[in-house]
Structure formats: C-alpha cells, structure tokens
mmCIF file of C-alpha atoms in Angstrom:
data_model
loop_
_atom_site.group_PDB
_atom_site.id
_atom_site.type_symbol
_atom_site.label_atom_id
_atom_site.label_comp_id
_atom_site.label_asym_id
_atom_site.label_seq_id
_atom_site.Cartn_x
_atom_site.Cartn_y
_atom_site.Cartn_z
ATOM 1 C CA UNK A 1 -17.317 -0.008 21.612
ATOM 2 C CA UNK A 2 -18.225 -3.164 19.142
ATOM 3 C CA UNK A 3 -17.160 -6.888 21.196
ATOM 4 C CA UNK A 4 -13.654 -7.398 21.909
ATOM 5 C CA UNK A 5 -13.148 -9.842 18.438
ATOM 6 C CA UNK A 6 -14.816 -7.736 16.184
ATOM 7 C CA UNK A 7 -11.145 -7.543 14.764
ATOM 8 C CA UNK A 8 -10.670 -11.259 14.293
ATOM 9 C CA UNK A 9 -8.665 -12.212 17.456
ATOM 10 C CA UNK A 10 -10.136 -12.106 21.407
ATOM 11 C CA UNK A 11 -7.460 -10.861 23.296
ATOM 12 C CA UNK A 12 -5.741 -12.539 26.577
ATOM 13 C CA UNK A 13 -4.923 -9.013 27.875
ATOM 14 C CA UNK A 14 -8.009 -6.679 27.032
ATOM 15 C CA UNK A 15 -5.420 -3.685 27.951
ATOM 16 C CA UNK A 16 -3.498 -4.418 25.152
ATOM 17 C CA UNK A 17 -5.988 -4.264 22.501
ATOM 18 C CA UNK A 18 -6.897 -0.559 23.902
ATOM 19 C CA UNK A 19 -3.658 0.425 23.818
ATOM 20 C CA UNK A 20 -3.491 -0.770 20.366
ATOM 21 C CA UNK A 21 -6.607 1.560 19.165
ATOM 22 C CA UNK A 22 -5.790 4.249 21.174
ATOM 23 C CA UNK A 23 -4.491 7.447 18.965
ATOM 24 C CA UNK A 24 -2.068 9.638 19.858
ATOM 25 C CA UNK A 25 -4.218 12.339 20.201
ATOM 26 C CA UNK A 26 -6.220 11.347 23.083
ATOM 27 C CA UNK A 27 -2.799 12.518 24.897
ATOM 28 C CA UNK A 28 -2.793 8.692 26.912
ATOM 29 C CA UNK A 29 0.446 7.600 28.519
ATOM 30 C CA UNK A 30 0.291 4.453 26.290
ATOM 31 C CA UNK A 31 -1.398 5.297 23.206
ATOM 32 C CA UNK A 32 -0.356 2.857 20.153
ATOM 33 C CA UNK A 33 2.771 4.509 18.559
ATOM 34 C CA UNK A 34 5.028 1.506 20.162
ATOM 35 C CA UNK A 35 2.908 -1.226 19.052
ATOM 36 C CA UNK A 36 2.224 0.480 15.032
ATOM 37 C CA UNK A 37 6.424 0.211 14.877
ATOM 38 C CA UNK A 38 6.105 -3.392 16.034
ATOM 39 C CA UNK A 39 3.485 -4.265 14.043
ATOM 40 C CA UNK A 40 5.226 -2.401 11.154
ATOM 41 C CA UNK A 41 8.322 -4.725 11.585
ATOM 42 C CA UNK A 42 6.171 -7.865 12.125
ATOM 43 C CA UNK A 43 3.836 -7.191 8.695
ATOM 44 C CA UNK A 44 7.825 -7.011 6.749
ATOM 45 C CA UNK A 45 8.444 -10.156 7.721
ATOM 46 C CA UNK A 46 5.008 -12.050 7.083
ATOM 47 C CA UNK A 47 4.642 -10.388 4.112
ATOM 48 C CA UNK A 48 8.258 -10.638 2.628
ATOM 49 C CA UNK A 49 7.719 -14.418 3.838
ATOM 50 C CA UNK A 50 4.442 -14.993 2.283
ATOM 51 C CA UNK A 51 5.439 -13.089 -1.435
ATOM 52 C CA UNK A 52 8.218 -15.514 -0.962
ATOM 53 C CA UNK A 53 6.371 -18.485 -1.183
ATOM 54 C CA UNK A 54 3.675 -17.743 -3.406
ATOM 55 C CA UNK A 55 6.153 -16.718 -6.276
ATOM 56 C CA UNK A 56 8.999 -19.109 -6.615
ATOM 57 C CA UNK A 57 9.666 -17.481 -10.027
ATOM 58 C CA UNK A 58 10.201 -13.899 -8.883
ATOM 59 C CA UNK A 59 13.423 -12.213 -8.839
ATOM 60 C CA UNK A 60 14.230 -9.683 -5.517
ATOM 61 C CA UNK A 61 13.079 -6.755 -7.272
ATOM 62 C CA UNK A 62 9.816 -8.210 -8.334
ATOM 63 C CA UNK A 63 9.200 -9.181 -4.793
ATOM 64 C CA UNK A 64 10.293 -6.024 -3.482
ATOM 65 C CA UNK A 65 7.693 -4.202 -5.316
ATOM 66 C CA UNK A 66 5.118 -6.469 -4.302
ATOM 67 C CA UNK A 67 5.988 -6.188 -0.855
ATOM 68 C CA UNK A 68 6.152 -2.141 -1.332
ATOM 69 C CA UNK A 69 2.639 -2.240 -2.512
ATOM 70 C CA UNK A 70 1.381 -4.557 -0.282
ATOM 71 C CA UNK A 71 2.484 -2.949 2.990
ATOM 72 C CA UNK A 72 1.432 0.878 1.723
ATOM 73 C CA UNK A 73 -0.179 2.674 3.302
ATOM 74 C CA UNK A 74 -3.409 2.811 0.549
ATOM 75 C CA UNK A 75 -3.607 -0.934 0.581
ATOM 76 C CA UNK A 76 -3.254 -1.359 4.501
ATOM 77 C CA UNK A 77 -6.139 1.505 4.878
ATOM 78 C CA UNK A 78 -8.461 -0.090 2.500
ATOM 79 C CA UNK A 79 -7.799 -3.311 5.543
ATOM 80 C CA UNK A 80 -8.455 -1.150 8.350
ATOM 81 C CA UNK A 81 -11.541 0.378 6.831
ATOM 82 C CA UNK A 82 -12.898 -3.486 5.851
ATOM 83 C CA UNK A 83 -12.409 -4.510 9.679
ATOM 84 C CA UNK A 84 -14.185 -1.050 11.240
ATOM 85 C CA UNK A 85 -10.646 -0.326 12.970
ATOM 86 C CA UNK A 86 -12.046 3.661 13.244
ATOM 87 C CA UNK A 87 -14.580 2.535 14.932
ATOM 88 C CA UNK A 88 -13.036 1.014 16.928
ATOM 89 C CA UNK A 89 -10.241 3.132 17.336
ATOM 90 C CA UNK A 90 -10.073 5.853 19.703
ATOM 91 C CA UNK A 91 -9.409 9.265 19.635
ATOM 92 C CA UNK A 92 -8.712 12.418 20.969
ATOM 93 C CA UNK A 93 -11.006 15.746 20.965
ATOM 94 C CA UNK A 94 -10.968 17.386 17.521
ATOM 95 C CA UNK A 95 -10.321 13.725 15.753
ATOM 96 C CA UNK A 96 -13.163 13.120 13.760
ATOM 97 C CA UNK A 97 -13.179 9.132 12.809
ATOM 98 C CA UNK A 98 -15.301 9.941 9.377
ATOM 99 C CA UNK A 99 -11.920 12.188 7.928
ATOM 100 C CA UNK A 100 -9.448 10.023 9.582
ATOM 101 C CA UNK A 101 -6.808 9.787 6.617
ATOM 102 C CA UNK A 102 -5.049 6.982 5.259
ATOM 103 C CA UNK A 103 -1.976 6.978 7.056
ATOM 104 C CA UNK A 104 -3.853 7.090 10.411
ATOM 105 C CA UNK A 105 -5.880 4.134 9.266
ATOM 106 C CA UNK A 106 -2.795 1.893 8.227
ATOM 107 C CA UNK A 107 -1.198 3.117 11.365
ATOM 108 C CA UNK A 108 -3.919 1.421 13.273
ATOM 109 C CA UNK A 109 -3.672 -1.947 11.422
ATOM 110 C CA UNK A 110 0.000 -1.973 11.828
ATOM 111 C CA UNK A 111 -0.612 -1.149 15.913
ATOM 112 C CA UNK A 112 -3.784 -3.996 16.018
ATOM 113 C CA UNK A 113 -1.302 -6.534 14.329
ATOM 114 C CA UNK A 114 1.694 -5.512 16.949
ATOM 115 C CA UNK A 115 -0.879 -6.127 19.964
ATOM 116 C CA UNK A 116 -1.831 -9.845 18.173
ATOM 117 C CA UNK A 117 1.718 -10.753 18.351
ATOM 118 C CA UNK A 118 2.354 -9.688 21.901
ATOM 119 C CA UNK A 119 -0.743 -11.240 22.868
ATOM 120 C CA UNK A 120 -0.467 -14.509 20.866
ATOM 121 C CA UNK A 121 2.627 -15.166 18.983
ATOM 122 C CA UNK A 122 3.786 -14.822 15.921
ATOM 123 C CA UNK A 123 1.647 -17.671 14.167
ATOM 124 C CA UNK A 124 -1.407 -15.378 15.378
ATOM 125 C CA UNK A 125 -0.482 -12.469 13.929
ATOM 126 C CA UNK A 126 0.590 -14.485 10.883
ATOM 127 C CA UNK A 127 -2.794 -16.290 10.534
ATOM 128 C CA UNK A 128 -4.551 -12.881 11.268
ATOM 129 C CA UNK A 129 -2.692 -10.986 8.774
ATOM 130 C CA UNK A 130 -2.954 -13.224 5.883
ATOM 131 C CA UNK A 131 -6.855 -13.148 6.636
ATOM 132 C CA UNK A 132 -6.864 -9.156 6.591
ATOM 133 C CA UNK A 133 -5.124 -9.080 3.483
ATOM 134 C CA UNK A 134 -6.062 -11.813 1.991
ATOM 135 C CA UNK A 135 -7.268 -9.988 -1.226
ATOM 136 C CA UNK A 136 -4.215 -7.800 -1.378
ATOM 137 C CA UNK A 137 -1.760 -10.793 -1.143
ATOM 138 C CA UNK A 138 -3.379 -11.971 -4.199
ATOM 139 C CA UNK A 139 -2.847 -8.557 -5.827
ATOM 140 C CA UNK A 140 0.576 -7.655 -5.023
ATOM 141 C CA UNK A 141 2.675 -8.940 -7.565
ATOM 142 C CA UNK A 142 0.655 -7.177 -10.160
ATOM 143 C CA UNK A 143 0.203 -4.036 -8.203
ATOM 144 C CA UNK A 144 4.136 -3.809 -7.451
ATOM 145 C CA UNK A 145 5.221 -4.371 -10.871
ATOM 146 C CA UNK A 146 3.064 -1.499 -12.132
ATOM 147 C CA UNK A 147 4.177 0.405 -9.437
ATOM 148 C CA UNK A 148 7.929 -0.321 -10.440
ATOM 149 C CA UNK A 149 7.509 0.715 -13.990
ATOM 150 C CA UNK A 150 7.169 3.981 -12.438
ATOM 151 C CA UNK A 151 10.000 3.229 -10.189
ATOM 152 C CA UNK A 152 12.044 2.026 -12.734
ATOM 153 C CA UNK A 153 11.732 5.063 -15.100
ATOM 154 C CA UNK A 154 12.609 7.472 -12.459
ATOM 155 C CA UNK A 155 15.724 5.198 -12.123
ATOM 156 C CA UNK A 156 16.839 6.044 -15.564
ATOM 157 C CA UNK A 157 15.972 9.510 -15.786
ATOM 158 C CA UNK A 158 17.947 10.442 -12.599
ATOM 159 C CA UNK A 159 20.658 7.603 -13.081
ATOM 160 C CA UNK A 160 23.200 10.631 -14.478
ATOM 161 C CA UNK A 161 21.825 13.465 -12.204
ATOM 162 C CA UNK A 162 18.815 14.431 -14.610
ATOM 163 C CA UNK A 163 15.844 15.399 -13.693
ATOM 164 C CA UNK A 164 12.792 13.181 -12.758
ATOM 165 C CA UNK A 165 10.312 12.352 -15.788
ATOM 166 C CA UNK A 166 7.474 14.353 -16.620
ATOM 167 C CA UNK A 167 3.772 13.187 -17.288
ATOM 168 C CA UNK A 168 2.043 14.904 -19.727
ATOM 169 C CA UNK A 169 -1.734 14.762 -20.220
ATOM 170 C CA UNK A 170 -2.209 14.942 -23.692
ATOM 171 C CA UNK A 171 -6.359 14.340 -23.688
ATOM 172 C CA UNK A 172 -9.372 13.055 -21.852
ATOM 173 C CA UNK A 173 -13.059 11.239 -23.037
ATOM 174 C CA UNK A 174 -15.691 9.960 -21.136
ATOM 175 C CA UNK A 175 -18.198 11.157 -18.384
ATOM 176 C CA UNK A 176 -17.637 11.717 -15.314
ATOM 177 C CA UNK A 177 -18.696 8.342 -14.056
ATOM 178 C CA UNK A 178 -16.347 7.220 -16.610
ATOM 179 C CA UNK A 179 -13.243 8.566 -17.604
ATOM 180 C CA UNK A 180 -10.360 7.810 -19.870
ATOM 181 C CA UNK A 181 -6.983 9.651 -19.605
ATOM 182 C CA UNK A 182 -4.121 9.832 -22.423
ATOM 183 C CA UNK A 183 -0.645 10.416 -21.001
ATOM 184 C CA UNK A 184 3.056 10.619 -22.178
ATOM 185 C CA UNK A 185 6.027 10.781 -20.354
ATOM 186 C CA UNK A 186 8.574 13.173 -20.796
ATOM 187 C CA UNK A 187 12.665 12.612 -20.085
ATOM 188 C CA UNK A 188 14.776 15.499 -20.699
ATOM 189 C CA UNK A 189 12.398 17.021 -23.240
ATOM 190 C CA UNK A 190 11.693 13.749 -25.241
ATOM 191 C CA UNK A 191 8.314 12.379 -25.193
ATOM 192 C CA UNK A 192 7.586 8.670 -25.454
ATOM 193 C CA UNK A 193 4.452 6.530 -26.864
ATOM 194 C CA UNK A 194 1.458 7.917 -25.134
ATOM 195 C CA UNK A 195 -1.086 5.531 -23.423
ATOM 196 C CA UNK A 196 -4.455 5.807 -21.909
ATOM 197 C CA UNK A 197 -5.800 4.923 -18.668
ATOM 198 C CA UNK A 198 -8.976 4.623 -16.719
ATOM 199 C CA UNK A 199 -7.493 7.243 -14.229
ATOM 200 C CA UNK A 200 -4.257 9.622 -14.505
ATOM 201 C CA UNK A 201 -2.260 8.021 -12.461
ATOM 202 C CA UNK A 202 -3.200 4.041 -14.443
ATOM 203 C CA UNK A 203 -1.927 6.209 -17.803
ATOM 204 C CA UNK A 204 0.938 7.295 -15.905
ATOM 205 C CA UNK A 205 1.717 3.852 -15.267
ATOM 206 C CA UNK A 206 1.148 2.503 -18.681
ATOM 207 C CA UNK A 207 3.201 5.974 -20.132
ATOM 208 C CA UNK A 208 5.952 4.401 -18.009
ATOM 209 C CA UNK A 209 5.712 0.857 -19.253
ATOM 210 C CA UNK A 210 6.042 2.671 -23.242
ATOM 211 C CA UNK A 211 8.880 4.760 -22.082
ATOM 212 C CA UNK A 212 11.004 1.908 -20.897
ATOM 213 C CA UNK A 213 10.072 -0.727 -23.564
ATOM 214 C CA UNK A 214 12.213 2.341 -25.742
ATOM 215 C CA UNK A 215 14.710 2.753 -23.697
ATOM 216 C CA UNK A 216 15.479 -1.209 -23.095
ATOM 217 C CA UNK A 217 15.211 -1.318 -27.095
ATOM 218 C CA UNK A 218 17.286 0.557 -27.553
ATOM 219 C CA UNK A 219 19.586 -0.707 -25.266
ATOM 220 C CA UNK A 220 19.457 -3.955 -26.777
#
C-alpha cells in the first residue's frame, strides 16, 4: 500500500482508514459500507454549506442542483480517481481495481471522508473535502443548472401524467476525435428548436434549455 497520507490526512487510528478502503467484497467483518453512509451525510452538509456561501444570489432550487451535481456520483469518481483511492482501496477476489465503476469509486470517497470525521472532526473533513473538490465546487452551479434544464423539462412534460420528453438526434459532423451532435426534444409529439452539442447528452441539455424558453414564452 502507498503511505498512510497519500489521501491528504494521517490518521490517529490507522484501523480506521482500512476500514474505510476496505470493499465489501473482500467479505471483512468491517468493510466500509457504515462509514460511505456517514460520509454520504457529512459531504450534504459541507457541501449544501459551502454552495451556500459562495452564492448569496441563488435561489433553493439553483442550489439544489448544484449540490445534486456536485455530490454525484460522476463528479465524486473523477475525486477518487485524482487521489489514487483504487489503489488504495482494497478488494476482494474477482475485483479488479482497473474496471472498478463509478459508483464504487464515489463510494470510496464518501467512506475516506466518513473515517476523516471520526478520526478528526468535522473541520477535518471539511478542510479535506473542500481540497478534494476543490475544482468541482467551482463548477457546480453551472453544472447543476444544466443539469436542471433537463430536470425541469421532465417536470413539465409529466406535470399532468404525460409521458417523459423524448430526444431526438436529428444529425451528426465531425471526426471521431471531434464530434458535434444536433438534438430536439420531443413532448407529446411536438418538437422544439433543435441545438447542437459537443456530445449527445451536452445537445440534450441545450434541446432542453430551447424547449423551455417556449414553453415559459408562452406562458408569459
């Protein structure tokens, strides 16, 4: 195994931080389930805490989406992977560490952040969190509000009972190394202004933002 603070924090009890990067599937008695719920509940709170301060001028569901974003489980992989958590981390027989997916990954940041507030407090884990994610923090309220355009659609579409929206591709351009996709989305069989996107699910995003800059026109 790498040194004890090759995560960022030398543990008091060296136990804890093996509990806290040891997977389920080594079939331990203490493997890290406990501390990833802990750590889950402990990240909420720093990070609805943090979004809190840093954007005085956004409303609850702005922050919510930011928060949503910033405690996925894509953004708290991309952490995990940064610090060499699989590494770290280990597992049982048949586990390999190069496929371990992205919710395994978050699950281990999560458990690593649970263990630094057991072992040090609060402040700690607050200190060590908004290190981890420092990037991410800067990210979220951008991230979450084109997540909730998404959200927000879906909202609409299945406000009455309907059925969710649809995204159509309509076209793509570009090589391989660089791609451009043109979506629409679809509610109830009416299509709204297409818009492209460096990936599918970007367009789908933007396809999201056209649909509901109709509807709230419309509304107005």
């Amino acid at each position: 195994m790498q040194p004890v603070n090759a995560i960022g924090h030398i543990f008091k009890d060296a136990g804890l931080e093996r509990r806290a990067l040891t997977h389920a599937s080594t079939g331990a008695s203490r493997d890290n389930e406990r501390l990833e719920f802990l750590g889950d509940t402990v990240l909420d709170l720093i990070a609805a805490e943090e979004l809190f301060r840093m954007h005085p001028g956004h409303n609850e569901g702005q922050l919510t989406a930011a928060k949503a974003w910033l405690v996925s489980r894509e953004t708290l992989a991309v952490a995990a992977r940064k610090l060499g958590l699989v590494e770290l981390a280990i597992f049982g027989r048949g586990m390999s560490p190069d496929r371990a997916p992205r919710s395994i990954l978050a699950n281990l940041y999560e458990a690593v952040l649970g263990a630094i507030y057991i072992d040090a407090g609060l402040e700690t884990a607050r200190a060590w969190a908004l290190h981890t994610l420092s990037d991410a923090f800067q990210r979220a309220a951008q991230a979450g509000e084109e997540l909730n355009h998404k959200q927000r659609l879906q909202e609409f579409a299945q406000a009455d009972g309907g059925s969710p929206p649809h995204y159509e591709l309509l076209r793509e351009r570009g090589d391989a190394h660089c791609r451009a996709f043109l979506v629409e989305a679809q509610i109830a069989g009416e299509s709204y202004p297409s818009a492209w996107g460096r990936t599918r699910k970007e367009a789908e995003r933007y396809a999201a933002m056209e649909a509901l800059q109709v509807i709230e026109e419309r509304a107005s």
